[in-house]
Amino acid sequence: MPGTARLPARRNEPPPDIERLPVRGCALTWRTQSYSRGTEHVALAAIVAAGTAAVPASAATAKAAPTRCHTADLKAGFATGDDAKPEMGRTGKQTQAFIWFTNKSNRTCTLSGFAGVDMVGAQRPDGTWSLVRSAKRPTKITLGRGDTADFSIDLLPVARSTPQKEKFVPATFLVTPPNETKHFTLKWPFGGQILKQDGATHPGTYLNPVGQ
């Protein structure tokens, strides 16, 4: 992606036992107890003939480029560390929640673009709200086995006293990885309610691309 993606200032750990530290960059990955940010790379394999010297570098061939991550390759969840929880009590001002994807497969794969996110409400009139995308441009992120990438959701909380028809109370999120059709079902762990704008052109609640 041209330029450098802005990463949210607030982050948390991915799955249990993995610690996260806020670092700015264009791609987010982490391994046990640490993570790093960097750009996609393709390793080159030198061809060596048995009993002879290596073929010149110009004749080396690149490994097959990784393909996209499928839902079955991944696990997902909400980032729940203290520095990543959305401030649902800060009504009238936007806050952010983060959802992570971890590559649990034995192959390297890529994520690029926007996840699909449908919020299912707790109130009878809430129904399902399919979140719109931000105008941010996505980047391609390469995930090795055990690597993780996340994305943010901007939310606009409202007070609990807000009339029922004007608020949406999240219960579960149906999260589909980019370019996939099968989703994860994630329980919303943060409580609160947001301004109901499921029919708005420019709502205060929307999602950002993976890595942002």
Coordinates of C-alpha atoms in Angstrom, one line a residue:
M1 CA 0.0 0.0 0.0
P2 CA 1.3 3.5 -0.8
G3 CA 2.2 5.5 2.2
T4 CA 2.1 4.3 5.8
A5 CA -1.1 3.2 7.5
R6 CA -2.0 5.0 10.7
L7 CA -2.3 2.5 13.5
P8 CA -4.6 3.2 16.5
A9 CA -2.9 4.5 19.6
R10 CA -4.6 2.0 21.8
R11 CA -3.8 -1.7 21.5
N12 CA -3.9 -4.9 23.7
E13 CA -2.7 -8.4 23.8
P14 CA -4.0 -10.9 21.2
P15 CA -4.9 -14.4 22.6
P16 CA -4.0 -15.1 26.2
D17 CA -0.3 -15.1 27.2
I18 CA 0.8 -12.8 24.3
E19 CA 1.8 -9.3 25.3
R20 CA 1.4 -6.3 22.9
L21 CA 3.2 -3.0 22.9
P22 CA 2.1 0.0 20.8
V23 CA 4.3 0.5 17.8
R24 CA 3.6 2.4 14.7
G25 CA 4.0 0.8 11.2
C26 CA 2.1 -0.6 8.4
A27 CA 1.7 -4.3 9.3
L28 CA 1.0 -5.9 12.7
T29 CA 2.2 -9.3 13.6
W30 CA 3.3 -11.0 16.8
R31 CA 4.7 -14.2 18.1
T32 CA 5.0 -15.6 21.6
Q33 CA 5.4 -12.7 24.1
S34 CA 6.4 -10.2 21.5
Y35 CA 5.4 -8.9 18.1
S36 CA 7.0 -7.0 15.2
R37 CA 5.8 -4.8 12.4
G38 CA 7.3 -5.0 9.0
T39 CA 6.6 -5.2 5.3
E40 CA 5.8 -8.3 3.3
H41 CA 8.7 -10.3 2.0
V42 CA 9.4 -13.2 -0.3
A43 CA 12.3 -15.5 0.5
L44 CA 14.5 -16.5 -2.4
A45 CA 15.8 -20.1 -2.6
A46 CA 19.2 -20.7 -4.2
I47 CA 19.2 -23.8 -6.4
V48 CA 22.1 -26.1 -5.6
A49 CA 23.0 -29.1 -7.8
A50 CA 24.2 -32.2 -6.0
G51 CA 28.0 -32.1 -5.8
T52 CA 28.3 -28.7 -7.5
A53 CA 28.3 -25.1 -6.5
A54 CA 25.1 -23.0 -6.2
V55 CA 23.6 -21.7 -9.4
P56 CA 24.2 -17.9 -9.7
A57 CA 21.7 -15.7 -7.9
S58 CA 20.2 -14.6 -11.1
A59 CA 19.0 -18.1 -11.7
A60 CA 17.5 -18.6 -8.3
T61 CA 13.7 -18.9 -8.2
A62 CA 11.4 -17.3 -5.7
K63 CA 9.2 -19.5 -3.5
A64 CA 5.6 -19.6 -4.4
A65 CA 3.9 -16.5 -3.2
P66 CA 1.5 -17.1 -0.3
T67 CA -2.2 -17.1 -1.0
R68 CA -4.9 -15.5 1.1
C69 CA -5.9 -16.7 4.5
H70 CA -9.1 -18.7 4.7
T71 CA -11.5 -18.7 7.6
A72 CA -10.3 -22.2 8.4
D73 CA -6.7 -21.0 8.7
L74 CA -7.6 -18.5 11.4
K75 CA -8.9 -17.9 14.8
A76 CA -10.3 -14.6 15.9
G77 CA -11.3 -12.6 19.0
F78 CA -11.7 -9.2 20.6
A79 CA -8.7 -7.5 22.0
T80 CA -9.5 -7.2 25.7
G81 CA -6.5 -5.7 27.4
D82 CA -7.0 -2.6 29.6
D83 CA -5.4 -0.4 27.0
A84 CA -7.6 -1.7 24.2
K85 CA -11.1 -1.8 25.7
P86 CA -13.4 0.7 24.1
E87 CA -14.6 3.5 26.5
M88 CA -18.3 2.8 26.2
G89 CA -19.0 5.2 29.1
R90 CA -17.6 8.1 27.1
T91 CA -20.8 9.0 25.4
G92 CA -21.0 11.3 22.5
K93 CA -17.3 10.7 21.5
Q94 CA -15.9 8.0 19.3
T95 CA -13.9 5.1 20.8
Q96 CA -12.4 2.0 19.3
A97 CA -12.6 -1.8 19.7
F98 CA -10.1 -4.2 18.1
I99 CA -10.6 -7.6 16.5
W100 CA -7.6 -9.9 15.8
F101 CA -7.0 -12.7 13.4
T102 CA -4.2 -15.3 14.2
N103 CA -2.9 -17.8 11.6
K104 CA -3.3 -21.2 13.2
S105 CA -2.5 -23.1 10.0
N106 CA 0.9 -24.6 9.0
R107 CA 1.2 -22.4 6.0
T108 CA 1.9 -18.7 5.4
C109 CA -1.0 -16.7 4.1
T110 CA -2.1 -13.1 3.5
L111 CA -4.8 -10.8 4.6
S112 CA -5.8 -7.7 2.6
G113 CA -8.8 -5.5 2.7
F114 CA -11.8 -5.2 5.1
A115 CA -13.4 -7.9 7.2
G116 CA -17.1 -8.2 7.1
V117 CA -18.7 -7.3 10.4
D118 CA -22.4 -7.7 11.2
M119 CA -23.5 -6.6 14.7
V120 CA -26.4 -8.5 16.2
G121 CA -28.3 -6.5 18.8
A122 CA -29.5 -7.5 22.2
Q123 CA -32.8 -5.5 22.0
R124 CA -35.7 -6.9 20.0
P125 CA -35.9 -4.0 17.6
D126 CA -32.1 -3.9 17.0
G127 CA -31.9 -6.6 14.4
T128 CA -28.5 -7.0 12.6
W129 CA -26.4 -4.0 11.6
S130 CA -23.8 -4.5 8.8
L131 CA -21.0 -2.0 9.4
V132 CA -19.8 0.2 6.6
R133 CA -16.2 0.7 5.7
S134 CA -14.0 3.7 6.3
A135 CA -12.2 5.5 3.5
K136 CA -8.8 4.1 4.6
R137 CA -6.8 2.2 2.0
P138 CA -5.9 -1.4 2.9
T139 CA -2.5 -3.0 2.9
K140 CA -1.5 -6.6 2.4
I141 CA -0.3 -8.4 5.5
T142 CA 1.6 -11.7 5.4
L143 CA 1.0 -14.0 8.4
G144 CA 3.3 -16.9 9.2
R145 CA 2.2 -19.6 11.5
G146 CA 1.2 -18.1 14.8
D147 CA 1.3 -14.5 13.5
T148 CA -1.5 -12.1 14.2
A149 CA -3.0 -9.0 12.6
D150 CA -5.9 -6.9 13.8
F151 CA -8.3 -4.2 12.7
S152 CA -10.2 -1.5 14.5
I153 CA -13.9 -0.6 14.7
D154 CA -14.8 3.0 15.5
L155 CA -17.9 3.2 17.8
L156 CA -20.1 6.1 18.9
P157 CA -21.4 5.3 22.4
V158 CA -24.6 6.9 23.8
A159 CA -26.0 7.0 27.4
R160 CA -28.0 4.1 28.7
S161 CA -30.9 6.5 29.1
T162 CA -31.1 7.1 25.4
P163 CA -34.5 6.1 24.0
Q164 CA -34.6 2.4 22.8
K165 CA -35.2 3.3 19.2
E166 CA -32.2 5.6 19.1
K167 CA -29.6 3.2 20.5
F168 CA -28.2 -0.2 19.5
V169 CA -27.1 -2.6 22.2
P170 CA -24.4 -5.0 20.8
A171 CA -24.7 -8.7 21.7
T172 CA -22.6 -10.6 19.2
F173 CA -20.5 -9.8 16.2
L174 CA -20.4 -12.0 13.0
V175 CA -16.9 -11.4 11.7
T176 CA -15.9 -12.6 8.2
P177 CA -12.2 -12.5 7.2
P178 CA -11.4 -10.5 4.0
N179 CA -12.7 -12.2 0.8
E180 CA -14.1 -15.1 2.7
T181 CA -17.7 -16.2 3.2
K182 CA -17.6 -18.2 6.5
H183 CA -17.6 -16.1 9.7
F184 CA -16.7 -16.2 13.3
T185 CA -19.3 -15.5 16.0
L186 CA -17.8 -13.3 18.7
K187 CA -19.7 -12.3 21.9
W188 CA -19.4 -8.6 22.6
P189 CA -17.6 -8.3 25.9
F190 CA -17.7 -4.6 26.6
G191 CA -21.3 -3.7 27.4
G192 CA -22.7 -0.3 26.7
Q193 CA -24.8 0.9 23.7
I194 CA -24.1 2.9 20.6
L195 CA -26.0 5.5 18.5
K196 CA -28.2 3.6 16.1
Q197 CA -27.3 4.7 12.6
D198 CA -27.7 1.5 10.6
G199 CA -29.3 3.4 7.8
A200 CA -27.0 6.4 7.8
T201 CA -24.6 7.2 4.9
H202 CA -21.9 8.3 7.2
P203 CA -22.5 6.7 10.6
G204 CA -20.3 7.3 13.6
T205 CA -19.7 3.5 13.9
Y206 CA -17.7 1.8 11.1
L207 CA -14.8 -0.5 10.5
N208 CA -11.3 0.0 9.2
P209 CA -9.1 -2.4 7.1
V210 CA -7.0 -5.1 8.5
G211 CA -3.8 -3.7 10.0
Q212 CA -5.4 -0.3 10.8

